[in-house]
Short mmCIF file of C-alpha atoms in Angstrom, two decimals:
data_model
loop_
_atom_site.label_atom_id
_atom_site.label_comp_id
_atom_site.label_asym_id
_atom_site.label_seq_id
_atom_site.Cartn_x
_atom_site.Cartn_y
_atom_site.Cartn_z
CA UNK F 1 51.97 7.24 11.74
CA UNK F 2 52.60 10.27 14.14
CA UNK F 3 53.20 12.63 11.17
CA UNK F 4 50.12 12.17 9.27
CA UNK F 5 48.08 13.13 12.37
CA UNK F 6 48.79 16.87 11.98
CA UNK F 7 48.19 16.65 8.30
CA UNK F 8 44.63 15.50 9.02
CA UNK F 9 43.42 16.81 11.95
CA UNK F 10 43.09 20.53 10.35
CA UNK F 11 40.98 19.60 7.97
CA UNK F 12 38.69 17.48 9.54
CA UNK F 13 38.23 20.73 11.63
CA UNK F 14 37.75 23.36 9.04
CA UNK F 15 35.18 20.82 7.66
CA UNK F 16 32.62 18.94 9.77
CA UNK F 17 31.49 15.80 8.92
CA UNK F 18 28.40 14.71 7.58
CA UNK F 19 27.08 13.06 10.91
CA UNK F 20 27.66 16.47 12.11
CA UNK F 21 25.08 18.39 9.72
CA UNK F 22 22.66 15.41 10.14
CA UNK F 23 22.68 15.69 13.42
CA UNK F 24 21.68 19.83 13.29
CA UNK F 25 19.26 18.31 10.86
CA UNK F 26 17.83 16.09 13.21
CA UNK F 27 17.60 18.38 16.26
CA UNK F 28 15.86 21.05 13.50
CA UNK F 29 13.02 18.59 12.78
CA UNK F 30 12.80 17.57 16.32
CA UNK F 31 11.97 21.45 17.38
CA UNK F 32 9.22 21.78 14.55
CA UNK F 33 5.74 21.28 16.29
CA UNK F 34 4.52 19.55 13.07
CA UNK F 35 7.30 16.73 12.90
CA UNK F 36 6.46 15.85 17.10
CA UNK F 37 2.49 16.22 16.25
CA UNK F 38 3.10 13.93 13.70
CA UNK F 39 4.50 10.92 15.93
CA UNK F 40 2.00 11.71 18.54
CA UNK F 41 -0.80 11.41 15.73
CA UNK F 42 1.17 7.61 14.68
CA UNK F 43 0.45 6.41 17.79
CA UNK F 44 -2.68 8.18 19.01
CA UNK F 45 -5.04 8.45 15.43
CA UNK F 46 -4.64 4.26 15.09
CA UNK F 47 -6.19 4.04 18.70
CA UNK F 48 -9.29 6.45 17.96
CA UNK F 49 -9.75 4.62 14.42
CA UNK F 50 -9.76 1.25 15.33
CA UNK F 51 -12.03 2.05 18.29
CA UNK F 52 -14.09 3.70 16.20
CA UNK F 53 -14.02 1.09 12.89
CA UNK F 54 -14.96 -0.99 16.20
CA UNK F 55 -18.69 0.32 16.54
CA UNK F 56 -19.08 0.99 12.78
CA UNK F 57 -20.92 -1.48 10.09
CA UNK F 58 -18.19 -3.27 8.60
CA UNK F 59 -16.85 -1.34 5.72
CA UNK F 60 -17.53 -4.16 2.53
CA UNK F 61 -15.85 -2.12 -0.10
CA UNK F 62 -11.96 -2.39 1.18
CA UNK F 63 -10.41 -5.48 1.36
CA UNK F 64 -10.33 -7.00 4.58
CA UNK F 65 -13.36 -4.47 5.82
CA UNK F 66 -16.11 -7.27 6.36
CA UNK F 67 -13.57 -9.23 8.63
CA UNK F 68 -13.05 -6.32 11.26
CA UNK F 69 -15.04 -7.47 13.72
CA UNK F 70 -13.95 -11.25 13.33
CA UNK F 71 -10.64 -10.79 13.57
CA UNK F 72 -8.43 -8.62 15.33
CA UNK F 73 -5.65 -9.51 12.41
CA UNK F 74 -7.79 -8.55 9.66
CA UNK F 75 -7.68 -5.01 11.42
CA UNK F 76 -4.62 -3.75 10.71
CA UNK F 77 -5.28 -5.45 6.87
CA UNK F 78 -8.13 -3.27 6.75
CA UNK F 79 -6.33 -0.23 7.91
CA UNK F 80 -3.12 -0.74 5.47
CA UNK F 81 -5.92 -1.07 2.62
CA UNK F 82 -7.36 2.32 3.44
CA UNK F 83 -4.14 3.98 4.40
CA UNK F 84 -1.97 3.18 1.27
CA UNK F 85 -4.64 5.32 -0.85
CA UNK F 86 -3.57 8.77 0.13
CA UNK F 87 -2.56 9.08 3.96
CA UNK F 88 0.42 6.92 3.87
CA UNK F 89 2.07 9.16 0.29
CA UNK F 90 1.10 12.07 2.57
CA UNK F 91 2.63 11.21 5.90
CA UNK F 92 5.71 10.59 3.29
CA UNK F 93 5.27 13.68 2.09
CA UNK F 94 4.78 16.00 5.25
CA UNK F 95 8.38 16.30 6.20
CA UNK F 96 10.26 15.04 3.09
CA UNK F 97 8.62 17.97 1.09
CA UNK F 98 9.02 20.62 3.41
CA UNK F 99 12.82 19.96 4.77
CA UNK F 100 14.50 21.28 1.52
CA UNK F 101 11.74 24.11 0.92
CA UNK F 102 11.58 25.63 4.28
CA UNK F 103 15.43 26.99 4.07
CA UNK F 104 13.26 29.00 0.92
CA UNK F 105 10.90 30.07 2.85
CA UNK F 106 13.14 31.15 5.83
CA UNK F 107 15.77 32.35 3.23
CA UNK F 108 18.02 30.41 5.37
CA UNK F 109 19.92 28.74 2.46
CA UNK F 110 23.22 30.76 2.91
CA UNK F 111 23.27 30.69 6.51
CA UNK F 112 23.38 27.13 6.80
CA UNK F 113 26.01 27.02 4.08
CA UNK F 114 27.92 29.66 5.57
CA UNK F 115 28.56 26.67 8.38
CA UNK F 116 31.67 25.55 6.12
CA UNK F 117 29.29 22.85 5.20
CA UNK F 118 29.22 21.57 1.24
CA UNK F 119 25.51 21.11 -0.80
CA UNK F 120 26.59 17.72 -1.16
CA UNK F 121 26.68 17.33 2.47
CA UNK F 122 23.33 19.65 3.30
CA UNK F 123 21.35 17.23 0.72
CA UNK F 124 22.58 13.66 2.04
CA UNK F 125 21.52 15.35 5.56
CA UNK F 126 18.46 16.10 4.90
CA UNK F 127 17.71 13.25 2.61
CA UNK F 128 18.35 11.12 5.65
CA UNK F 129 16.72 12.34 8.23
CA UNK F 130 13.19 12.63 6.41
CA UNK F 131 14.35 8.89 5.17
CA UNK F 132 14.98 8.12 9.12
CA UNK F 133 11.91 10.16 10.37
CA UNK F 134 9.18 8.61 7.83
CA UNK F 135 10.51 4.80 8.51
CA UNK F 136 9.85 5.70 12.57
CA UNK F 137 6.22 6.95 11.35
CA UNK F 138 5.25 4.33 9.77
CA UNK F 139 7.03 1.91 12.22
CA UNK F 140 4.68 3.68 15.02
CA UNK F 141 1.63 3.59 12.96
CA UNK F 142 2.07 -0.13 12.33
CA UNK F 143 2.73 -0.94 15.71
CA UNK F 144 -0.05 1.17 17.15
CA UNK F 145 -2.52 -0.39 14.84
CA UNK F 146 -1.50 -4.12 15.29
CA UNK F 147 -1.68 -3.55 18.96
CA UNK F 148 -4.68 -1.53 19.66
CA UNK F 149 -6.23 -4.10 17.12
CA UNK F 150 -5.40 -7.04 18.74
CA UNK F 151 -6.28 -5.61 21.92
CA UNK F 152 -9.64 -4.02 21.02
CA UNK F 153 -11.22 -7.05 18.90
CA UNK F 154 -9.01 -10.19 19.54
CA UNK F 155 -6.67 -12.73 18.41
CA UNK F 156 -9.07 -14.96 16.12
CA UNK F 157 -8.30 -16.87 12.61
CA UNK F 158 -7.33 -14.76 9.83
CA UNK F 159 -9.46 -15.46 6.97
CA UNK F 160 -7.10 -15.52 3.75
CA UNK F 161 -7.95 -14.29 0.35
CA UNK F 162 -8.45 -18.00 -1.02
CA UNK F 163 -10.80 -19.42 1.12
CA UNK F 164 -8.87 -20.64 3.98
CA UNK F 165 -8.12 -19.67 7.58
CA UNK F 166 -4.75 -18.63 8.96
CA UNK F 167 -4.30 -19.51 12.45
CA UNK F 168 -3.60 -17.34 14.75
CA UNK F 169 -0.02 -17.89 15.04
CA UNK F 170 0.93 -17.67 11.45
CA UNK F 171 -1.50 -14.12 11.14
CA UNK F 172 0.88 -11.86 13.29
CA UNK F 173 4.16 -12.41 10.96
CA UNK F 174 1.87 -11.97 7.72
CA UNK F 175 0.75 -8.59 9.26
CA UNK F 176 3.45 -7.49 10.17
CA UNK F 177 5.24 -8.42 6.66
CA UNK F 178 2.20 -6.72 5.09
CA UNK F 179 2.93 -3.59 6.88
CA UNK F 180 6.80 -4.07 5.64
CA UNK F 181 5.91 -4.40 2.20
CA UNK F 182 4.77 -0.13 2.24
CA UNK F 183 8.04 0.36 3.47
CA UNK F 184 9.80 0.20 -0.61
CA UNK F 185 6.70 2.76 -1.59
CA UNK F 186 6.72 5.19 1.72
CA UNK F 187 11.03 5.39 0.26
CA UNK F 188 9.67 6.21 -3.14
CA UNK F 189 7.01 8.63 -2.18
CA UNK F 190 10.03 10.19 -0.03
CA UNK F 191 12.17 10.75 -2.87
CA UNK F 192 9.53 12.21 -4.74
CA UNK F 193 8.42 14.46 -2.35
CA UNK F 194 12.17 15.62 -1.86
CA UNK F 195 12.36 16.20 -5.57
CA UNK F 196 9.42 18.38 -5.91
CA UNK F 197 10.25 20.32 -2.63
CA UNK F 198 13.99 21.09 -4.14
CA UNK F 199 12.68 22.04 -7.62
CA UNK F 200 9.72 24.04 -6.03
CA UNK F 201 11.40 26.21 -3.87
CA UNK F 202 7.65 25.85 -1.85
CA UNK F 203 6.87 23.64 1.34
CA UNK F 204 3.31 23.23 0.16
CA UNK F 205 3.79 22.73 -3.75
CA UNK F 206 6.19 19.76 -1.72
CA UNK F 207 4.05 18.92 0.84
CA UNK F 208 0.72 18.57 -1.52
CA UNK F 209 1.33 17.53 -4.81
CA UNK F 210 3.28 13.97 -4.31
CA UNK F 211 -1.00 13.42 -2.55
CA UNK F 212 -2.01 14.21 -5.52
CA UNK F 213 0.00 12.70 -8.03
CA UNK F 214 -0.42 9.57 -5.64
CA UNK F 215 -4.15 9.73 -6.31
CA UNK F 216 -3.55 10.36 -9.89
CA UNK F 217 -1.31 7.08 -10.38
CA UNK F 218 -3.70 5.22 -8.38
CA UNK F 219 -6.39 6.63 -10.57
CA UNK F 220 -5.18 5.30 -13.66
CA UNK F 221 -3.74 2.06 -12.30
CA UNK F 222 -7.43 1.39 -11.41
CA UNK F 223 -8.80 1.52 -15.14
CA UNK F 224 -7.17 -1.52 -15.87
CA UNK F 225 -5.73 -0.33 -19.70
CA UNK F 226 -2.10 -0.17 -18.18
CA UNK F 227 -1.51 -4.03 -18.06
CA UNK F 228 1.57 -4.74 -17.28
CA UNK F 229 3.04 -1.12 -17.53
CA UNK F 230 0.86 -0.46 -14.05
CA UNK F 231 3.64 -1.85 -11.92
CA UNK F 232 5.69 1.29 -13.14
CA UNK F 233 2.99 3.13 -10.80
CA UNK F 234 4.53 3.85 -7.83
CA UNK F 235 1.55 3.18 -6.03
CA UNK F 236 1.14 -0.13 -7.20
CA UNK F 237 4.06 -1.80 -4.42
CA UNK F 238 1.69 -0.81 -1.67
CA UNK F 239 -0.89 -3.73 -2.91
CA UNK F 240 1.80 -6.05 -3.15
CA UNK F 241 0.74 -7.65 0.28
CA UNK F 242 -2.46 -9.27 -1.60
CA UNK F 243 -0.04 -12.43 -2.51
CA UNK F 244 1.28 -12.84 0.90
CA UNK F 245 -1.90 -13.95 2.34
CA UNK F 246 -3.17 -16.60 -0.61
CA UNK F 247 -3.21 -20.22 0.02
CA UNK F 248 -0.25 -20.24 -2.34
CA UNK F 249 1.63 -17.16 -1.11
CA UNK F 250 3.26 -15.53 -4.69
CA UNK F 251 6.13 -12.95 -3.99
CA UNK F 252 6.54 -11.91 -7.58
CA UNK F 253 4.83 -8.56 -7.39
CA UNK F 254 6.49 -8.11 -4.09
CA UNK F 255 9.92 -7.77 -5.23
CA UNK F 256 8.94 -6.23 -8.51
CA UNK F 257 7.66 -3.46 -6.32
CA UNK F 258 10.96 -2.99 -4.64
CA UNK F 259 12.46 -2.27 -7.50
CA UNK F 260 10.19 -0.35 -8.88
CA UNK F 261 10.42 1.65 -5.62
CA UNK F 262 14.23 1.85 -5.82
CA UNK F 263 13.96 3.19 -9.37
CA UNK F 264 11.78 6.25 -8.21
CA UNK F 265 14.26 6.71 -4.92
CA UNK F 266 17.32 6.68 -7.18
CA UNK F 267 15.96 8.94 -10.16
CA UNK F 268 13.87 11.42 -8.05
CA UNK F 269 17.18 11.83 -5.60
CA UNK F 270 19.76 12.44 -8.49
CA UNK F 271 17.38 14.90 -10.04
CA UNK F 272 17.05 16.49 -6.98
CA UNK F 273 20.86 16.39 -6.45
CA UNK F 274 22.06 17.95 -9.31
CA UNK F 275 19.52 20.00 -8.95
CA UNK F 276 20.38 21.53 -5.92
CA UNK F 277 24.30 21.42 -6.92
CA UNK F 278 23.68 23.59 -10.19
CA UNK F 279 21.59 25.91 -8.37
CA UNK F 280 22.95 29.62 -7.80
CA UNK F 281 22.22 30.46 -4.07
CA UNK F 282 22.44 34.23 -4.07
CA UNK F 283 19.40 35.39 -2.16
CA UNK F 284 17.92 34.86 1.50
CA UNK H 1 11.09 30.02 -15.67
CA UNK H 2 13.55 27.42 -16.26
CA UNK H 3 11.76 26.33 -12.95
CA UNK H 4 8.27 26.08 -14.81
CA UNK H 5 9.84 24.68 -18.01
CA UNK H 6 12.03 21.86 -15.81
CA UNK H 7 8.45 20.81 -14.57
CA UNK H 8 6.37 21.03 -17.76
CA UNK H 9 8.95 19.11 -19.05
CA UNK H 10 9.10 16.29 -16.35
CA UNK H 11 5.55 16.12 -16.36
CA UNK H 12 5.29 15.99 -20.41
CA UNK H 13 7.58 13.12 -20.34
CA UNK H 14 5.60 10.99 -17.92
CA UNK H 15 2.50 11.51 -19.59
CA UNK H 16 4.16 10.50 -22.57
CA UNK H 17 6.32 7.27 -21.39
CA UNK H 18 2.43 6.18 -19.44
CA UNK H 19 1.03 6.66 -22.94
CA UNK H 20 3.79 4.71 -24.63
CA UNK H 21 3.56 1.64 -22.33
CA UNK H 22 -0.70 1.87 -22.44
CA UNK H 23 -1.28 -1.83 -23.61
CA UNK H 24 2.43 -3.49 -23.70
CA UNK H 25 2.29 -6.82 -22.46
CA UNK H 26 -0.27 -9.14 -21.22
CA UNK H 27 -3.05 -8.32 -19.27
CA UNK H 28 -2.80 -8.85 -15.46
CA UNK H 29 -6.59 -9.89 -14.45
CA UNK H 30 -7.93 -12.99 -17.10
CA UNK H 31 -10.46 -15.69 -17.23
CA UNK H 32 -8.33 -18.40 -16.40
CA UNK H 33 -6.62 -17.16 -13.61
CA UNK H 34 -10.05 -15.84 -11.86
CA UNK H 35 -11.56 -19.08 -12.80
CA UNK H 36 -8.53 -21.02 -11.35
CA UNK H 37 -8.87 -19.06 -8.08
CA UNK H 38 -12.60 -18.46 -7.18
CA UNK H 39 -12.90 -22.57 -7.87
CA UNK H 40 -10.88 -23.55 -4.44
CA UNK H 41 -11.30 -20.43 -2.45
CA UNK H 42 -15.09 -20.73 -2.91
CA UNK H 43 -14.48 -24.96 -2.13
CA UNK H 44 -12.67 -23.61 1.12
CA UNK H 45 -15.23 -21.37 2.48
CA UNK H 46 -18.23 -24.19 1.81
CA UNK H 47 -16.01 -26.63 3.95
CA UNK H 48 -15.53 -23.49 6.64
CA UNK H 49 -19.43 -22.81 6.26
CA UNK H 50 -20.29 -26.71 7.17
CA UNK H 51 -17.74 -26.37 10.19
CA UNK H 52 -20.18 -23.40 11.40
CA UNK H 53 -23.16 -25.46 11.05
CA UNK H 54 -21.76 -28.18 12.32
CA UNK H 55 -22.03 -30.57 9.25
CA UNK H 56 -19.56 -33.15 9.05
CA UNK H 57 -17.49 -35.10 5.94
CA UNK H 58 -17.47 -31.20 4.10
CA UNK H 59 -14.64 -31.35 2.28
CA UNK H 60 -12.88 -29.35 -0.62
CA UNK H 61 -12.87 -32.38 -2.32
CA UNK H 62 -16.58 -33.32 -1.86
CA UNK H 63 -17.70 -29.62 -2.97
CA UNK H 64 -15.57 -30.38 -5.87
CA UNK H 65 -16.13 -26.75 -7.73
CA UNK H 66 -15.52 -26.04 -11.04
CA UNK H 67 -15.74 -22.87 -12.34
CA UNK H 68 -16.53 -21.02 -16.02
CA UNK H 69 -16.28 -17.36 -15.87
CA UNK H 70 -17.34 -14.59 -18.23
CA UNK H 71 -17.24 -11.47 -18.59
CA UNK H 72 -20.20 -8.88 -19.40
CA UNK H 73 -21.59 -11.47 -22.24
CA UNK H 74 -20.19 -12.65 -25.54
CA UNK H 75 -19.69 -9.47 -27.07
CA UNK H 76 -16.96 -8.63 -24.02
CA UNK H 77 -13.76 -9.53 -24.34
CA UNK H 78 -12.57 -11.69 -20.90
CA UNK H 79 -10.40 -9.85 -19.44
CA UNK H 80 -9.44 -6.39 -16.91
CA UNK H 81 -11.41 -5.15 -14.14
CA UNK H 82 -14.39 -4.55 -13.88
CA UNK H 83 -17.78 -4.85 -11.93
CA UNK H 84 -19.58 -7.32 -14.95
CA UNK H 85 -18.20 -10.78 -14.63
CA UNK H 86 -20.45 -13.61 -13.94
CA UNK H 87 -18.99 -17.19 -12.47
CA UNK H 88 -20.90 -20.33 -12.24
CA UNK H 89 -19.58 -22.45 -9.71
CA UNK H 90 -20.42 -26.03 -10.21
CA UNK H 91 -20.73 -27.78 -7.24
CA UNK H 92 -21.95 -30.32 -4.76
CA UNK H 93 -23.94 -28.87 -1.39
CA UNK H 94 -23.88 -30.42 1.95
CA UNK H 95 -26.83 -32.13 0.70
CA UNK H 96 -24.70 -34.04 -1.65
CA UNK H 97 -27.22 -32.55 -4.31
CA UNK H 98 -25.04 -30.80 -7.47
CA UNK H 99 -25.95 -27.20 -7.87
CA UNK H 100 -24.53 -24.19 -10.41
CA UNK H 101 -24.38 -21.61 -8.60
CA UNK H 102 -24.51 -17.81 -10.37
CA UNK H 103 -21.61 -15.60 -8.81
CA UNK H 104 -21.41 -12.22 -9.32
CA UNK H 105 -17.51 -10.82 -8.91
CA UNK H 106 -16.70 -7.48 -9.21
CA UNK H 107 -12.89 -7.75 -10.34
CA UNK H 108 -9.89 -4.77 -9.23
CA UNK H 109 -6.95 -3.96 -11.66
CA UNK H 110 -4.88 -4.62 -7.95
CA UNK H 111 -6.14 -8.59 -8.92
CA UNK H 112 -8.32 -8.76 -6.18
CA UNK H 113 -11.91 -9.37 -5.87
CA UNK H 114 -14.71 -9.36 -4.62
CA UNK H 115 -17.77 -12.43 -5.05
CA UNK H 116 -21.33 -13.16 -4.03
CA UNK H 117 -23.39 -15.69 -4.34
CA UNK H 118 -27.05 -16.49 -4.78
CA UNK H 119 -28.74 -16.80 -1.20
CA UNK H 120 -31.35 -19.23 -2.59
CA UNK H 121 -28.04 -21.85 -2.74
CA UNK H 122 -25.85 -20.67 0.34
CA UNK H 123 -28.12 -19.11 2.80
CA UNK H 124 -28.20 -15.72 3.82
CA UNK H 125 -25.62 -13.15 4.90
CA UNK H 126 -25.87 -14.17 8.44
CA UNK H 127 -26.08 -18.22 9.78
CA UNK H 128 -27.13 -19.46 12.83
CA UNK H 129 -23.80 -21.37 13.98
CA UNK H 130 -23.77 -24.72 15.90
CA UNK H 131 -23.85 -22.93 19.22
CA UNK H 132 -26.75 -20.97 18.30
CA UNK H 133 -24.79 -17.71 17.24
CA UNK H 134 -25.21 -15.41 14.39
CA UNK H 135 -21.74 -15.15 12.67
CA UNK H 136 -21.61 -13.79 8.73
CA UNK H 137 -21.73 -16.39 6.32
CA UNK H 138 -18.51 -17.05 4.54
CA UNK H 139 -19.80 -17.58 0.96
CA UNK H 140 -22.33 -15.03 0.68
CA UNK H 141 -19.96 -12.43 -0.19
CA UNK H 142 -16.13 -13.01 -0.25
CA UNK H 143 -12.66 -10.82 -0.83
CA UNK H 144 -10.41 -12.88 -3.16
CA UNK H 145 -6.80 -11.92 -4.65
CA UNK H 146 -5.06 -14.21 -7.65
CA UNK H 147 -1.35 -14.19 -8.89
CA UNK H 148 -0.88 -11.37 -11.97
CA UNK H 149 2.20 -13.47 -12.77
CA UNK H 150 0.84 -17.17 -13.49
#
């Protein structure tokens, strides 16, 4: 036992762990005035909208709009509705696509792998603290939204999307598992950002085009000639919640969109892996 | 370069694996399953209409709706989204008279949708409630979602 100590304890000092470079990655992101604007805006933009939204005409043409001043449950529907189009691929995308491309823009590449530090260890780093950062976003923008609605307009019936009326009591898990069900697509849009940012080399080629390729896929998934080939779309898992709140809940296209998410995660991640392993770091 | 190719490529194959899968498989928004869910969700919010007027013995059973759907005449096939299909809801009123109703329901690729009804056979987008407030009327115009799957 005692003589294996010494054999170990150099190396785990010439090389730190990768706890070690997440948590440098961490403290980087929380310095950046974007990433702490960004949690602020989770909690505080929800408020102003739903106050807003609150003196408006309903809005008839998203699902869930004509029941905002009804109930405060349909709310938050209303908001995930409007959200999933483009802001929640580009909250995804505002860190995820800028973590890997701002050590180009910086040319801080070979400092930070100067720290005795592998790629393999930089990437899994970074990978998991825009993973970590964009789950707390969208935990705070759910949260905020639920509550300020709840508070603002009031804990009536949920009218369902077959007629009937969920009582109050059953409305706050649905909305809440709504909400849950953008978690598998916020992942996916993640990973794609991630990819685009390591292949790039350019924060806002990262930052901008997962928006737009969002748009795009939702685009097409709305003309209807995809069929069944849609649910390849990774936008299609953020309208999953539909079947949660039918008479007859059906959790089909839930889980299909889970692993449809998983299947962009895992592809756009290796691509960017080997990418970054196979690239030759000789400037900055 | 290789950077420009890597994405030309990436983006070539998408386009081309979307194209290949255009059509495979069955279509995700039909006739029957519209038909089997406007029937019962329209039933529902007749019953929750009576409640708001106050009308007693309303029930899903008593509206008894049944439903025929089509979409943008006989030349159109019936079936995807779109803004053209017409439902007529058979049904009983609170009158116990039977009435066909013509629905208009503009139908998403997401399977949701969105009916409304004629105001000469439900009233108008606002009813005077029991207590003597205005609250929207439930069947004048109604968001709807169906199972792709079944």
């Amino acid at each position: 036992m005692t003589a294996a100590v010494p054999a170990v304890a150099p190396a785990a000092r010439r090389r730190p762990g990768t706890a070690t470079v997440l948590r440098w990655e961490a403290t980087k992101l929380a310095a950046q005035v974007r990433s702490r604007a960004l949690l602020i805006g989770a909690v505080v933009v929800p408020i102003a909208v739903v106050l807003i939204f609150n003196t408006q005409l309903p809005p008839k043409d998203t699902i869930y709009g004509r029941h905002i001043h009804t109930s405060g449950y349909a709310v938050p529907l209303f908001v995930l509705a409007f959200a999933h189009q483009w802001v929640l691929p580009l909250l995804a995308a505002l860190v995820a696509g800028d973590i890997f491309a701002n050590e180009d823009q910086h040319g801080t590449w070979k400092t930070i792998l100067t720290r005795s530090v592998s790629r393999t260890q930089i990437f899994w780093a970074k990978t998991l603290t825009a993973v970590g950062f964009n789950l707390l976003v969208l935990v705070l923008l759910a949260a905020s939204t639920i509550t300020t609605s709840l508070l603002v307009v009031g804990s009536q019936p949920l009218p369902g999307l077959s007629g009937q009326l969920i009582p109050a009591g059953h409305a706050l898990p649905l909305v809440i598992a709504s909400w849950a069900t953008a978690v598998a697509p916020v992942l996916g849009f993640t990973a794609l950002a991630i990819l685009l940012s390591v292949v790039t080399r350019n924060p806002t080629i990262g930052v901008a085009s997962p928006v737009v390729l969002g748009m795009i896929m939702q685009l097409v998934g709305s003309l209807g000639g995809l069929n069944k080939a849609r649910r390849l779309l990774l936008t299609t898992p953020f309208e999953t919640w539909h079947g949660l709140l039918t008479a007859h809940p059906f959790h089909a296209p839930v889980t299909t969109g889970v692993i449809v998410s998983a299947g962009w995660l895992v592809v756009c991640l290796a691509i960017a892996y080997l990418y970054l392993r196979r690239r030759d770091i000789t400037g900055g | 370069m290789t950077r420009t190719r890597t994405l030309a490529l990436a983006i070539g194959l998408a386009v081309a694996a979307s194209g290949a899968l255009t059509g495979c498989g069955q279509p995700d928004v039909t006739k029957d399953r519209l038909e089997r869910a406007i029937g019962p969700t329209f039933a529902g919010l007749y019953v929750h209409r009576a409640d708001l007027l106050g009308e007693h013995g309303i029930t899903v059973r008593s509206v008894g709706a049944v439903t025929a759907c089509d979409r943008g005449g006989p030349k159109v096939p019936d079936v995807g989204p779109g803004p053209d299909w017409i439902c007529m809801i058979h049904f009983t009123d609170d009158h116990g008279q039977p009435q066909d109703g013509k629905f208009e329901v503009q139908v998403r690729a997401d399977a949701t949708y969105i009916a409304g009804g004629p105001s000469k056979l439900i009233g108008q987008a606002t009813l005077t409630d029991s207590h003597g407030q205005d609250v929207p009327n439930p069947v004048f115009e109604w968001d709807g979602a169906f199972d792709p799957d079944h």
